[in-house]
XYZ file of C-alpha atoms in Angstrom:
265
model
C -22.900 1.037 2.357
C -20.082 -1.732 2.672
C -16.966 0.185 3.191
C -14.025 -0.096 0.070
C -11.963 -3.003 0.791
C -9.365 0.117 -0.865
C -9.800 3.147 -0.644
C -7.370 5.952 -2.261
C -8.232 9.554 -1.282
C -6.885 12.494 -2.667
C -3.523 10.635 -3.559
C -0.975 13.095 -5.342
C 2.665 12.244 -6.896
C 4.953 14.809 -8.037
C 8.472 14.603 -9.201
C 10.232 17.422 -10.296
C 8.393 19.613 -12.677
C 5.715 16.649 -13.232
C 2.495 16.225 -11.743
C 2.346 12.270 -12.223
C -1.155 11.415 -10.038
C -3.517 14.528 -9.188
C -5.597 13.814 -6.231
C -7.076 10.776 -6.886
C -9.656 9.467 -5.669
C -11.004 5.964 -6.298
C -12.497 2.880 -4.469
C -12.483 -0.738 -5.312
C -15.164 -3.012 -3.339
C -14.717 -6.127 -1.619
C -15.255 -9.498 -3.940
C -15.101 -7.300 -7.250
C -12.871 -7.073 -10.489
C -11.874 -3.426 -10.742
C -10.022 -1.780 -13.770
C -7.483 0.702 -14.274
C -7.247 2.768 -17.601
C -6.047 5.824 -19.398
C -4.137 6.708 -22.396
C -0.571 6.150 -22.175
C 1.092 8.678 -19.696
C -2.175 8.863 -17.945
C -0.629 7.933 -13.928
C -1.994 4.493 -13.957
C 1.764 2.959 -13.257
C 2.325 5.267 -10.801
C -0.747 4.902 -9.121
C -0.087 1.161 -8.885
C 3.214 2.009 -7.327
C 1.940 4.353 -4.888
C -0.311 1.710 -3.843
C 2.001 -1.015 -3.603
C 4.699 0.878 -1.587
C 7.450 1.347 -4.806
C 6.478 5.236 -4.494
C 5.498 7.241 -1.692
C 2.887 10.023 -2.192
C 3.070 13.463 -2.062
C -0.410 14.188 -0.531
C -3.566 12.077 0.314
C -4.154 8.682 1.656
C -4.382 4.797 0.614
C -6.270 2.613 2.856
C -7.143 -0.966 3.006
C -9.895 -2.036 5.007
C -10.107 1.258 6.460
C -6.421 1.508 7.790
C -4.089 3.883 5.858
C -0.802 2.474 4.352
C 1.051 5.646 4.020
C 4.093 5.144 5.251
C 3.941 1.506 5.329
C 7.137 -0.087 3.566
C 6.261 -2.640 1.014
C 7.002 -5.667 3.333
C 4.098 -4.313 5.541
C 1.621 -3.532 2.800
C 1.986 -7.712 1.299
C 1.573 -8.787 5.090
C -1.525 -6.571 5.174
C -2.867 -8.246 2.120
C -1.462 -6.901 -1.373
C 0.285 -8.499 -3.733
C 0.989 -7.253 -7.102
C 2.676 -8.550 -10.751
C 4.439 -6.890 -12.709
C 4.288 -4.913 -16.812
C 7.149 -6.995 -17.527
C 7.851 -10.285 -16.250
C 9.454 -11.170 -13.528
C 10.254 -14.533 -12.412
C 13.395 -16.612 -11.233
C 14.521 -18.339 -14.188
C 16.774 -20.637 -12.724
C 14.518 -21.847 -10.045
C 11.411 -24.821 -11.073
C 7.835 -23.333 -11.196
C 7.048 -25.074 -7.855
C 9.808 -22.859 -6.147
C 8.720 -19.699 -7.510
C 5.174 -20.313 -6.531
C 6.741 -20.812 -3.196
C 8.937 -17.592 -2.569
C 5.881 -15.878 -2.958
C 4.522 -17.269 0.712
C 7.596 -16.497 2.173
C 5.932 -13.546 3.932
C 3.741 -15.331 5.453
C 6.155 -17.734 7.103
C 5.974 -17.125 11.130
C 9.148 -19.040 12.094
C 12.169 -17.031 13.609
C 15.807 -16.823 10.863
C 16.983 -18.769 13.953
C 14.688 -21.672 13.227
C 15.600 -21.050 9.203
C 19.447 -21.354 9.748
C 18.873 -24.275 11.432
C 16.208 -25.950 9.661
C 14.220 -26.237 13.316
C 10.723 -28.515 13.379
C 8.799 -25.751 13.493
C 10.133 -24.278 10.099
C 10.200 -27.738 8.433
C 6.272 -28.221 9.259
C 5.859 -24.326 7.608
C 7.858 -25.004 4.716
C 5.941 -28.479 3.806
C 2.687 -26.428 3.895
C 4.168 -23.969 1.663
C 5.018 -26.452 -0.828
C 2.022 -27.444 -0.631
C 0.331 -24.630 -1.163
C 2.069 -23.798 -3.922
C 1.107 -27.041 -5.636
C -3.012 -26.138 -5.011
C -2.194 -22.763 -6.546
C -0.236 -24.724 -9.715
C -3.199 -26.786 -9.881
C -5.497 -23.616 -9.939
C -3.547 -21.500 -12.556
C -3.075 -24.899 -14.505
C 0.203 -25.714 -14.167
C 0.469 -28.374 -11.862
C 1.832 -30.997 -14.565
C 4.964 -28.242 -15.021
C 5.799 -27.687 -11.324
C 9.671 -29.537 -11.636
C 10.229 -27.577 -15.155
C 12.913 -24.493 -14.857
C 10.552 -21.592 -14.859
C 12.604 -20.341 -17.890
C 11.509 -23.068 -20.099
C 7.564 -22.475 -19.941
C 5.871 -20.405 -22.843
C 5.281 -16.712 -22.556
C 1.829 -17.324 -21.681
C 2.687 -19.431 -19.084
C 5.421 -17.652 -17.234
C 2.365 -14.717 -17.127
C 0.061 -17.353 -15.272
C 3.233 -18.245 -12.959
C 3.484 -14.988 -12.047
C -0.484 -14.755 -10.492
C 0.238 -18.066 -8.855
C 3.267 -16.686 -6.633
C 1.611 -13.596 -6.077
C -1.178 -15.332 -4.729
C 0.706 -17.694 -2.522
C 1.113 -14.607 -0.094
C -2.682 -15.077 0.606
C -3.641 -11.330 -0.818
C -6.714 -9.800 -0.263
C -6.217 -7.523 -2.754
C -4.127 -8.953 -5.997
C -2.964 -5.893 -8.515
C -2.799 -6.908 -11.827
C -0.013 -4.407 -14.580
C -1.527 -5.528 -17.891
C -1.462 -9.271 -17.097
C -2.923 -9.687 -20.875
C 0.384 -7.787 -22.482
C 1.683 -9.677 -25.325
C -0.756 -12.762 -25.096
C -2.738 -14.144 -28.412
C -6.667 -14.265 -28.028
C -6.701 -17.846 -26.705
C -4.019 -17.342 -23.886
C -6.663 -14.038 -23.091
C -9.684 -15.729 -23.360
C -8.163 -17.958 -20.829
C -7.017 -15.413 -18.339
C -9.991 -13.833 -18.372
C -11.415 -17.065 -17.118
C -8.499 -17.153 -14.698
C -9.283 -13.839 -13.050
C -12.714 -14.816 -13.073
C -12.436 -17.605 -10.613
C -10.122 -15.478 -8.505
C -12.825 -13.502 -7.773
C -15.010 -16.541 -6.699
C -12.001 -17.167 -4.128
C -12.737 -13.932 -2.599
C -9.683 -12.275 -4.247
C -10.514 -8.493 -5.137
C -8.912 -7.873 -7.936
C -7.395 -4.263 -9.434
C -5.959 -4.217 -12.925
C -4.239 -2.180 -15.401
C -4.907 -3.235 -19.035
C -4.544 -1.731 -22.386
C -6.701 -3.934 -23.709
C -9.843 -2.269 -24.294
C -12.133 -5.394 -24.907
C -10.507 -7.283 -22.005
C -10.929 -4.629 -19.516
C -15.113 -4.027 -20.297
C -15.525 -7.586 -20.619
C -13.706 -8.499 -17.188
C -14.666 -5.614 -14.995
C -17.373 -4.870 -12.420
C -16.183 -0.946 -11.944
C -13.453 0.904 -14.066
C -11.451 4.343 -12.916
C -10.399 6.205 -16.147
C -7.207 8.355 -15.481
C -6.523 10.897 -18.152
C -3.353 13.428 -17.306
C -2.775 11.746 -13.304
C -6.247 13.089 -12.683
C -9.294 10.851 -12.498
C -11.839 11.599 -15.562
C -14.257 8.823 -14.355
C -15.446 5.977 -12.435
C -18.295 3.115 -13.070
C -19.398 0.355 -14.689
C -17.956 -0.501 -18.189
C -21.463 0.820 -19.809
C -20.937 3.834 -17.613
C -17.456 4.391 -18.529
C -17.882 3.913 -22.339
C -20.593 6.901 -22.841
C -18.456 9.260 -20.608
C -17.625 12.133 -23.450
C -14.597 13.079 -21.398
C -13.439 9.344 -22.321
C -14.275 9.412 -25.242
C -12.067 12.323 -25.602
C -8.973 11.023 -24.126
C -9.293 8.000 -26.268
C -9.995 9.604 -29.113
C -9.385 13.202 -29.374
C -11.824 16.359 -29.396
C -12.231 15.517 -33.363
C -12.642 12.232 -32.988
C -15.134 12.629 -30.446
C -16.913 14.734 -32.113
C -17.251 12.556 -35.214
C -18.369 10.038 -32.821
C -21.203 12.007 -31.588
C -22.090 13.284 -35.233
C -22.913 9.511 -36.062
C -25.012 8.584 -32.872
C -28.862 8.570 -33.475
C -30.795 11.281 -32.059
């Protein structure tokens, strides 16, 4: 049996008077697109922040390719192969599109601070390679023709794709997308589905949080469902959509009962 790339084991996070995530298990297999869904307040963002290192867990373990990340800072997790985007777009508005993407690869530079300060030949060579890689990523996401433009001038959907390109510049093994389709129109959402599938073809494992159920069900290989901080289901989209606990979480007890009553015996 193949070991998951990302293995979340009994993960728990509580704040004062609130248990946000409670003993959550989740296995994300390499080379797949894995969805994370649940009603508002289910704990999805908290779980994302625990995996990426923005929050520290109270209990449990997070393993990337078998190695525990508990206690590791954000930059170490990035160097291990985790990159993410955020629900609210975070770009450097005063930088060009190309410069935005290049900043994402700085964690991979091997040159010392001294070499960067004095712009020694080794650093300049790394910088040229970084910019070439950034251009290749802009070509991949369809923004190469806008490389020299100010990032703030891009339309909303293009800014979303720019964020993804910047995250890819860190050469992640696991890319975490936090509501990437939020605010997109149907045409932009369809294009995003194609982009994420191409990421999988490049060998990048994707973990995605999204409220658009048609987007998730059409895109993902497997899905984990949270409710009130607990995992209530994990499986293929077909398995998840038929799980009574998932139907109840989204429709409520009465809604689930009405749906069950309409099903043929």
